[in-house]
PDB file of C-alpha atoms in Angstrom:
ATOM      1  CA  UNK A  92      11.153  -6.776 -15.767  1.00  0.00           C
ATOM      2  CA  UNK A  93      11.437  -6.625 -12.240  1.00  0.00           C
ATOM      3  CA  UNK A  94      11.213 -10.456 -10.949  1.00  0.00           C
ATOM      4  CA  UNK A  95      11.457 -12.121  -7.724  1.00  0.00           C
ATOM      5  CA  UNK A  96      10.829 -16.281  -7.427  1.00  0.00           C
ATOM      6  CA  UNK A  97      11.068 -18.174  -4.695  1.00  0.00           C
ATOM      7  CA  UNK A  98      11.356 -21.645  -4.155  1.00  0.00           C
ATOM      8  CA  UNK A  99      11.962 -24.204  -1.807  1.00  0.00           C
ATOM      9  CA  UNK A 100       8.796 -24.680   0.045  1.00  0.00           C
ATOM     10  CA  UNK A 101       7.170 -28.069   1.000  1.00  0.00           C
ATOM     11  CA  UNK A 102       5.939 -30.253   3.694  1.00  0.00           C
ATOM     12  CA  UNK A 103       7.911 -30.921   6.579  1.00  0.00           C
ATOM     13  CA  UNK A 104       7.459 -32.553  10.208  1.00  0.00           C
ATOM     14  CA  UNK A 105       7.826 -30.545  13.654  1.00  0.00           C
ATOM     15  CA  UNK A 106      11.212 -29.673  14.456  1.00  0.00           C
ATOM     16  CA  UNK A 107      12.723 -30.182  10.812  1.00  0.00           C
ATOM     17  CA  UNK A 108      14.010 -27.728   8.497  1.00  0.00           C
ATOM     18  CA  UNK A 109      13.752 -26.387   5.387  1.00  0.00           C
ATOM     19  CA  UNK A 110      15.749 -23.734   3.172  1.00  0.00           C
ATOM     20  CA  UNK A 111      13.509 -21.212   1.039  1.00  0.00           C
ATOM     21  CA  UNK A 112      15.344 -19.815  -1.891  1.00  0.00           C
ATOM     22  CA  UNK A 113      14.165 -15.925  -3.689  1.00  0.00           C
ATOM     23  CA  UNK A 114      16.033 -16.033  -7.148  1.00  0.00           C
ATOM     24  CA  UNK A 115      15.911 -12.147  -8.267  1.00  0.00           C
ATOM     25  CA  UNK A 116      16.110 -10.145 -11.690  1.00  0.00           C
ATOM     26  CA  UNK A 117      15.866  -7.328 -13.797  1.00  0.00           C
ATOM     27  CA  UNK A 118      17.157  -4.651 -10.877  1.00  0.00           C
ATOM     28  CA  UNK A 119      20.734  -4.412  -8.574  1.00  0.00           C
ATOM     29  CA  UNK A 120      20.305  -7.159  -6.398  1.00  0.00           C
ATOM     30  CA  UNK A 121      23.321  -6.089  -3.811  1.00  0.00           C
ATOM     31  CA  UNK A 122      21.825  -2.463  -3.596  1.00  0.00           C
ATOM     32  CA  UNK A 123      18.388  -3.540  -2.022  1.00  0.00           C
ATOM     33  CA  UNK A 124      17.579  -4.556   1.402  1.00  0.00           C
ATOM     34  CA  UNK A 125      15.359  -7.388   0.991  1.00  0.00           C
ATOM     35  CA  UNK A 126      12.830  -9.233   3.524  1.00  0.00           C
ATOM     36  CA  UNK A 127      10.694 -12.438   3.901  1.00  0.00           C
ATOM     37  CA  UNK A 128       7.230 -11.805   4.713  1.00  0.00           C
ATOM     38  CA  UNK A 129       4.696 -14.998   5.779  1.00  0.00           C
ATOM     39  CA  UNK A 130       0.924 -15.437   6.073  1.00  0.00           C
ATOM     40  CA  UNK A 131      -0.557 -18.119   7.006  1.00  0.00           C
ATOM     41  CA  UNK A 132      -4.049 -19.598   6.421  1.00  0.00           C
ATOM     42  CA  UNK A 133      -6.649 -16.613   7.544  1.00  0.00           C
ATOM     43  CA  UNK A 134      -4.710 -14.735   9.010  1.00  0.00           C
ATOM     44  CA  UNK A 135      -2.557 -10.854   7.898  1.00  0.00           C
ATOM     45  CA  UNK A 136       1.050 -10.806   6.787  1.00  0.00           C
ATOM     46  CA  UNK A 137       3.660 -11.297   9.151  1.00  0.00           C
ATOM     47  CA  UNK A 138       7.462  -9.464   8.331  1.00  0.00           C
ATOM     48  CA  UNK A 139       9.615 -12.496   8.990  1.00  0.00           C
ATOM     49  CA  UNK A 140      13.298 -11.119   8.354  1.00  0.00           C
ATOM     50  CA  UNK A 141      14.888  -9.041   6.759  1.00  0.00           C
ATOM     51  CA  UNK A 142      18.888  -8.411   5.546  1.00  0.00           C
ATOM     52  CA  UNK A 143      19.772  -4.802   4.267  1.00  0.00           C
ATOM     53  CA  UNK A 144      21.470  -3.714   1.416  1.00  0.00           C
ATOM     54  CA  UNK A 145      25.442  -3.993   1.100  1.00  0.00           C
ATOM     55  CA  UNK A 146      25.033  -6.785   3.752  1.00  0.00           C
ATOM     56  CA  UNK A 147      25.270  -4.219   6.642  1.00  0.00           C
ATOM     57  CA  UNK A 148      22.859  -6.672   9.079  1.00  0.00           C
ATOM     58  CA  UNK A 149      20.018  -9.058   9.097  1.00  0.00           C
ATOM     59  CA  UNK A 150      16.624  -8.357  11.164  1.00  0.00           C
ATOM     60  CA  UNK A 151      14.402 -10.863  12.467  1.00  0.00           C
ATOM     61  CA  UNK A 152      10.544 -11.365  13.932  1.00  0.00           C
ATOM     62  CA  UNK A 153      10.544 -12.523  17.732  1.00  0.00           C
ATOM     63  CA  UNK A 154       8.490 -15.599  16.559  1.00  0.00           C
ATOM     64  CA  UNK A 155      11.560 -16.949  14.629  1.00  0.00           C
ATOM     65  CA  UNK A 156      14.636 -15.387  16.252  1.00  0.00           C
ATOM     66  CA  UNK A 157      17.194 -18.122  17.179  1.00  0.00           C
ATOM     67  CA  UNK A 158      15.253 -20.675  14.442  1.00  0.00           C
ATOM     68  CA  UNK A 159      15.392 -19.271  10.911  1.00  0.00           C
ATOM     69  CA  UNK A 160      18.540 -17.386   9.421  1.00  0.00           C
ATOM     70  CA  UNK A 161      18.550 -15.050   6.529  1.00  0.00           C
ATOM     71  CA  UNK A 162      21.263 -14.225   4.028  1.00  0.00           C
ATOM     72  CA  UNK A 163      22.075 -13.351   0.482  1.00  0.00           C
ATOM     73  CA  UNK A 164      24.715 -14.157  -1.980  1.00  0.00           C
ATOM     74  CA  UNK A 165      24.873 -10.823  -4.265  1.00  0.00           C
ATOM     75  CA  UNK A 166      26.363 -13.181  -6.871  1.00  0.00           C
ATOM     76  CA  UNK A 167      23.524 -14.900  -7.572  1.00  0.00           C
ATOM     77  CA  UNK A 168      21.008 -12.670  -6.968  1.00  0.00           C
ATOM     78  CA  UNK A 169      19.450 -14.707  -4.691  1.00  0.00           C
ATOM     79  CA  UNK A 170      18.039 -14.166  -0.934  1.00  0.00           C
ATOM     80  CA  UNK A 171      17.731 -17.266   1.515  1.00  0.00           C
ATOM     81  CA  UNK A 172      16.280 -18.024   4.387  1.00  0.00           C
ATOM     82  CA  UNK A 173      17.185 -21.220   6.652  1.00  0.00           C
ATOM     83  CA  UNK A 174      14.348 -22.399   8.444  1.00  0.00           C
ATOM     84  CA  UNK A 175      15.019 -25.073  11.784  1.00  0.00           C
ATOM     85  CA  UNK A 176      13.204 -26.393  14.159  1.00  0.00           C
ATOM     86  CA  UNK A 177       9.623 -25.815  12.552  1.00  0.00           C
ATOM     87  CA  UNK A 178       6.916 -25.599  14.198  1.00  0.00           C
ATOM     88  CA  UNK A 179       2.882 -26.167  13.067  1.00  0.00           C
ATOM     89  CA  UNK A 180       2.267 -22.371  13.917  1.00  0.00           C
ATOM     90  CA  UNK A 181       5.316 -21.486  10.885  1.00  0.00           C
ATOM     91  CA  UNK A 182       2.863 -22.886   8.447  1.00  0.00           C
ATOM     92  CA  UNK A 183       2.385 -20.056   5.836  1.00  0.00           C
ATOM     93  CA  UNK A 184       2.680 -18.774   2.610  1.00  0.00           C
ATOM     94  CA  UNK A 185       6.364 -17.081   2.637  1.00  0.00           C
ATOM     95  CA  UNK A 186       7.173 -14.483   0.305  1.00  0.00           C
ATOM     96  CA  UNK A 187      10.273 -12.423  -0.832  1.00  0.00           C
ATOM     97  CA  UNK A 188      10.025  -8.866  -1.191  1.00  0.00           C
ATOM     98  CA  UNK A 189      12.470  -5.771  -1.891  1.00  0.00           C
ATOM     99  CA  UNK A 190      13.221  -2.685  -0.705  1.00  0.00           C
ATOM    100  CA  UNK A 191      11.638   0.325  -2.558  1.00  0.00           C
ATOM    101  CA  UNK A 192      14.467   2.395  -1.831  1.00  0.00           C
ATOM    102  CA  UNK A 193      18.165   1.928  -3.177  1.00  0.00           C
ATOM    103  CA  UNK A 194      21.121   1.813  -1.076  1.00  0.00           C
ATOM    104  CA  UNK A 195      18.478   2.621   2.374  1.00  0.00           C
ATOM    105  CA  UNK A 196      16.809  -0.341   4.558  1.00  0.00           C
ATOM    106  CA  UNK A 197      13.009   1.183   4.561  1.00  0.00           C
ATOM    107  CA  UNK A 198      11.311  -2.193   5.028  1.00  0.00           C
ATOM    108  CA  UNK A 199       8.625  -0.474   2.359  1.00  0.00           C
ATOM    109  CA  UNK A 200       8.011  -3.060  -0.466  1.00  0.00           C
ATOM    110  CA  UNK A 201       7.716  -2.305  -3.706  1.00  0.00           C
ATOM    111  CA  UNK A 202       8.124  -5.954  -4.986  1.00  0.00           C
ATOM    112  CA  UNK A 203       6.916  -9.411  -4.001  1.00  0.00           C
ATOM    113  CA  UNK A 204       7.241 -12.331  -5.231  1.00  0.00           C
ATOM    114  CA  UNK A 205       4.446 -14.672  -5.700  1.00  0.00           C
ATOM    115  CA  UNK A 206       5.417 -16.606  -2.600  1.00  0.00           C
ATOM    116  CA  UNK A 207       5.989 -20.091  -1.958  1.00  0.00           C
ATOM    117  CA  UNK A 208       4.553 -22.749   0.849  1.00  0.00           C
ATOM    118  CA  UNK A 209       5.300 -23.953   4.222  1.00  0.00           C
ATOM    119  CA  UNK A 210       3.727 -26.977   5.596  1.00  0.00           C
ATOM    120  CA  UNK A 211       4.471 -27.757   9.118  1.00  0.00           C
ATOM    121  CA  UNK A 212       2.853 -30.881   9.884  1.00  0.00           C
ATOM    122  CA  UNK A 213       3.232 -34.507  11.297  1.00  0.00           C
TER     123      UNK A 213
ATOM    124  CA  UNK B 138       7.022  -6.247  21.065  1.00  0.00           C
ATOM    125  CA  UNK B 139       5.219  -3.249  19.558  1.00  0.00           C
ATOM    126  CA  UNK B 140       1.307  -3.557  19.126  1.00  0.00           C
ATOM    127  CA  UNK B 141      -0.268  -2.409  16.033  1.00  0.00           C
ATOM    128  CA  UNK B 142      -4.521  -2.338  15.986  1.00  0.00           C
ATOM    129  CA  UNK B 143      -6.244  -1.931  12.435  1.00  0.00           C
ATOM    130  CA  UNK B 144     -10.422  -2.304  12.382  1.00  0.00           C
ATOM    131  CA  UNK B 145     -11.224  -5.555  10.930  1.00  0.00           C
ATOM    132  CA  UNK B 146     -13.220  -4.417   8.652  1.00  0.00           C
ATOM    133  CA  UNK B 147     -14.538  -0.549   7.050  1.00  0.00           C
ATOM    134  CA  UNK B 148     -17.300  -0.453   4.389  1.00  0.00           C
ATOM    135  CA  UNK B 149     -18.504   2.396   2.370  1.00  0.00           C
ATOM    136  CA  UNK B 150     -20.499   3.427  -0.765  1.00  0.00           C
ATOM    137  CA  UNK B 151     -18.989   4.456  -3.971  1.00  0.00           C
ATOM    138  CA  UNK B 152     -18.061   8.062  -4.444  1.00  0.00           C
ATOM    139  CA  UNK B 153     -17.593   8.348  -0.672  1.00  0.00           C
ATOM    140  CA  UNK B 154     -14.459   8.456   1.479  1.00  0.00           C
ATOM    141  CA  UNK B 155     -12.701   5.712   3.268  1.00  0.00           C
ATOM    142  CA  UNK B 156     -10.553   5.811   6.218  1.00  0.00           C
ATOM    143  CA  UNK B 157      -8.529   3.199   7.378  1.00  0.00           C
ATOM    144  CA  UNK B 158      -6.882   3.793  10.566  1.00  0.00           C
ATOM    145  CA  UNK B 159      -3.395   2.052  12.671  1.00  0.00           C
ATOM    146  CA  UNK B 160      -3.047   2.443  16.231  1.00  0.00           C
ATOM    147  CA  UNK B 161      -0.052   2.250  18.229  1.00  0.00           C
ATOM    148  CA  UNK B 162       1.131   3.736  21.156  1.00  0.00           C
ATOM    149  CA  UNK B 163       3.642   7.287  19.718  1.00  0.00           C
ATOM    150  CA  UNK B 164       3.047   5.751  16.094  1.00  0.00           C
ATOM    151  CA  UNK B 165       3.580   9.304  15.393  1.00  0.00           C
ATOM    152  CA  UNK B 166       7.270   8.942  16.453  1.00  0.00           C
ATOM    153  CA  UNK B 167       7.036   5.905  13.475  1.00  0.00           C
ATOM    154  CA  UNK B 168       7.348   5.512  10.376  1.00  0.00           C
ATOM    155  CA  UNK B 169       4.124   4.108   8.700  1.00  0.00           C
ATOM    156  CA  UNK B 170       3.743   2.366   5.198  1.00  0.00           C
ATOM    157  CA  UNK B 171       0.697   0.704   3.249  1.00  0.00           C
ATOM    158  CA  UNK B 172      -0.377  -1.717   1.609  1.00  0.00           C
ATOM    159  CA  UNK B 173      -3.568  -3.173  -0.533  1.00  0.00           C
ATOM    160  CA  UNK B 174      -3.628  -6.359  -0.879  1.00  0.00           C
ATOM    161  CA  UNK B 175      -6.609  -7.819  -3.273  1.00  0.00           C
ATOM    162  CA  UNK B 176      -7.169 -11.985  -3.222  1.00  0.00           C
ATOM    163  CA  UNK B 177      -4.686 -13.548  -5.571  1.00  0.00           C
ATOM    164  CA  UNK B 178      -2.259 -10.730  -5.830  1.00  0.00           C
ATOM    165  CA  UNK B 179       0.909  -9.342  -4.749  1.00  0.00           C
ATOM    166  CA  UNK B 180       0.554  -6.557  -1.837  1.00  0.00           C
ATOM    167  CA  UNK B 181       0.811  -3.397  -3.666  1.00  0.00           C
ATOM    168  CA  UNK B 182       2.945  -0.177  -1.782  1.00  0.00           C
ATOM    169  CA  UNK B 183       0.271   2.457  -1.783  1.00  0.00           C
ATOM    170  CA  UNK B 184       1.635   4.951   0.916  1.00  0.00           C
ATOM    171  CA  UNK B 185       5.095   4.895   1.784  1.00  0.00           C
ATOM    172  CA  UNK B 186       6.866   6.937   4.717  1.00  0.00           C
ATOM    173  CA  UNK B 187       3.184   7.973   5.762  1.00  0.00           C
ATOM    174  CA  UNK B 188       2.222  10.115   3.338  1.00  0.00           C
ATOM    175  CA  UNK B 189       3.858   9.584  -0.145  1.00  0.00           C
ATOM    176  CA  UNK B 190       2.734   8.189  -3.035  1.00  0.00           C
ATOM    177  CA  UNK B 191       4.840   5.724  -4.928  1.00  0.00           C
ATOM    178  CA  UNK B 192       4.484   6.710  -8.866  1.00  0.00           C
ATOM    179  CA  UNK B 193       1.291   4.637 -10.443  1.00  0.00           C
ATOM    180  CA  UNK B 194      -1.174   5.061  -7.280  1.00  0.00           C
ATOM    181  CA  UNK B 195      -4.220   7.741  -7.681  1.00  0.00           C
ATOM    182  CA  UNK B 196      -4.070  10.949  -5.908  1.00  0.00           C
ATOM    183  CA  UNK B 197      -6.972  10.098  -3.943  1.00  0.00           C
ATOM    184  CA  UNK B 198      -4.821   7.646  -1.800  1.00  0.00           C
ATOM    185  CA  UNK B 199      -3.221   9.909   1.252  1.00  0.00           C
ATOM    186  CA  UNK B 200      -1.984   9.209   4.486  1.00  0.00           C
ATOM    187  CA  UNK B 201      -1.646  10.897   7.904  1.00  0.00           C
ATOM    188  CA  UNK B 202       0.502   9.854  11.086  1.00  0.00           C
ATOM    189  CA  UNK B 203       0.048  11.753  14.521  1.00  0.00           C
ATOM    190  CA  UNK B 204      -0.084  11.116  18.072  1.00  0.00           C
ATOM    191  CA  UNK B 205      -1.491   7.782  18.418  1.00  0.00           C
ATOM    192  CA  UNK B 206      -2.918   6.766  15.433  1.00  0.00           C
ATOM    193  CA  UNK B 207      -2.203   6.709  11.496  1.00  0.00           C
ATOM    194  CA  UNK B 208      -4.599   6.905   9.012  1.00  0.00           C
ATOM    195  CA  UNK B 209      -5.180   5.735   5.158  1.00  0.00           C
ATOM    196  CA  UNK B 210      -7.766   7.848   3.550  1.00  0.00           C
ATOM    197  CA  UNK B 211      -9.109   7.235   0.468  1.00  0.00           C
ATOM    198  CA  UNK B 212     -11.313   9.570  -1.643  1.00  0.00           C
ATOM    199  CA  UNK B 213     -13.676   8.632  -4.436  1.00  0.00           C
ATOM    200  CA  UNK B 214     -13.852   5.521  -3.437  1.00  0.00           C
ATOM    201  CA  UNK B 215     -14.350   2.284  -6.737  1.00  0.00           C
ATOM    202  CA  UNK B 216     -15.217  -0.890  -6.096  1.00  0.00           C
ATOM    203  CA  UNK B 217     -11.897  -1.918  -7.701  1.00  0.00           C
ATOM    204  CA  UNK B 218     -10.741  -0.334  -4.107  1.00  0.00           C
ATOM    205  CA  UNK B 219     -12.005  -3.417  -2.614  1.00  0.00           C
ATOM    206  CA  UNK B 220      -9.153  -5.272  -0.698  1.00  0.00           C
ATOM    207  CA  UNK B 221      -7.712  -5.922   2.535  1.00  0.00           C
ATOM    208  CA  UNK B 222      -5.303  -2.878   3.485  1.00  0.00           C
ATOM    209  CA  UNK B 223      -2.500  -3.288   5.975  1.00  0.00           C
ATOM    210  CA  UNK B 224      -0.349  -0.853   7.757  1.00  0.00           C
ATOM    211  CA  UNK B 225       3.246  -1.484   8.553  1.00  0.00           C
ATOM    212  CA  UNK B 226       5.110   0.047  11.230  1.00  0.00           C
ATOM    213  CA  UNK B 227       8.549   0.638  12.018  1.00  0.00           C
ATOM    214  CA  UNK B 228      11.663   2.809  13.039  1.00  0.00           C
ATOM    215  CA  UNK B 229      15.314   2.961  13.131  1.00  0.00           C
ATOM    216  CA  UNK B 230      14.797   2.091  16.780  1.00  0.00           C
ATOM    217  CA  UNK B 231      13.396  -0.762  16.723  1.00  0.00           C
ATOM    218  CA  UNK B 232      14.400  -4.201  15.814  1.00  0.00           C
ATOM    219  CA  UNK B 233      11.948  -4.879  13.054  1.00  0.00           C
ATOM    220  CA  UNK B 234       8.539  -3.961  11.502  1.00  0.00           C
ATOM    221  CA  UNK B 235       5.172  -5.060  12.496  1.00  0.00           C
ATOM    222  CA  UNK B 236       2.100  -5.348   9.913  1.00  0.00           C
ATOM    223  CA  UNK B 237      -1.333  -4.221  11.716  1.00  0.00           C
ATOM    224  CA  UNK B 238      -4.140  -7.136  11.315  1.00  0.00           C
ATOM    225  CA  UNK B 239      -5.247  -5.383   8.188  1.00  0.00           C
ATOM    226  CA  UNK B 240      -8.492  -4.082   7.060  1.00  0.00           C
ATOM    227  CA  UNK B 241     -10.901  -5.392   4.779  1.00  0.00           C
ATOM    228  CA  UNK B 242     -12.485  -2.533   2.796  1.00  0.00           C
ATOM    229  CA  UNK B 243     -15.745  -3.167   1.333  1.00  0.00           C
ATOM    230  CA  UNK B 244     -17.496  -0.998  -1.208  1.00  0.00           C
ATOM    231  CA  UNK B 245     -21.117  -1.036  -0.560  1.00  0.00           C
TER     232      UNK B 245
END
């Protein structure tokens, strides 16, 4: 079965940081492009970042360019993403997802994970 | 950063047709996907590439992508079509993708 967890979410003041974890299974990890997508309370989903497959470059959201930094380690089958210098507005539900397409960046998702949470607060 | 408008909300009867539209200036030039997303679940891929079907969703999901505007249309519509819908925009171009506000369809 096609599986994608992620962990690593909690509550955490302005300006502090966090590091989400998306622990993967039952496909190739290294030959999808994977992303982070967010939403927070009320409002749509928000693409977050994104690194493609084979490691050929990482993609990120104005809103958290220069703050958050994605990467993968194909060994482990698990995606990352390094959040700093939080803000309230970065509050959200953040969830992993994958590429439908092997070996192709597509940013079309055919699996999510069931997301974990960010709480920005002081 | 590119702009991406979806109605708030559509609502139709059962049996009828829904239409679910994305606006964005050449979003014909784009690359469009979509998504339903119902409360307590995982979005769900239901148009990819704007107009193709990943395997598992009914024919009467389609999609359309000219000009201006892209479009989700679905026939027959079920109450089990009930969720928010959300386009997602991008192309090799650009430096990422952009979700639309997203739609809430509700079946009368």
């Amino acid at each position: 079965e096609v599986q994608l967890v992620e962990t690593g979410g909690g509550l955490v003041q302005p300006g502090g940081s966090l590091r989400l974890s998306c622990a993967a299974s039952g496909f190739t990890f290294s030959n999808y492009a994977m992303s982070w997508v967010r939403q927070a309370p009320g409002k749509g989903l928000e693409w977050v970042s994104g690194f493609s497959d084979f490691g050929r470059g990482s993609y990120y959201a104005d809103s958290v360019k220069g703050r958050f930094t994605i990467s993968r380690d194909n060994s482990k089958n698990t995606l990352y993403l390094q959040m700093n210098s939080l803000r309230p507005e970065d509050t959200a539900f953040y969830y992993c997802a994958k590429d439908f397409r092997v070996g192709a960046t597509t940013f079309a998702f055919d699996v999510w994970g069931q997301g974990t949470v960010v709480t920005v607060s002081s | 950063s590119y702009v991406v408008t979806q109605p708030p909300s559509v609502s139709v009867a059962p049996g009828e047709t829904a239409k679910i539209t994305c606006g964005g200036n050449k979003i014909g030039t784009k690359n469009v996907h979509w998504y339903q997303r119902k409360p307590g679940q995982a979005p769900l891929l239901v148009i990819y590439y704007d107009a193709d079907r990943p395997s598992g969703i009914p024919e009467r999901f389609s999609g359309s992508n000219s000009g201006n505007m892209a479009t989700l249309t679905i026939r027959r519509v079920e109450a089990g079509d009930e969720a928010d819908y959300y386009c997602q925009v991008w192309a090799t171009s650009d430096d990422h993708p952009v979700f639309g506000g997203g739609t809430k369809l509700t079946v009368l």
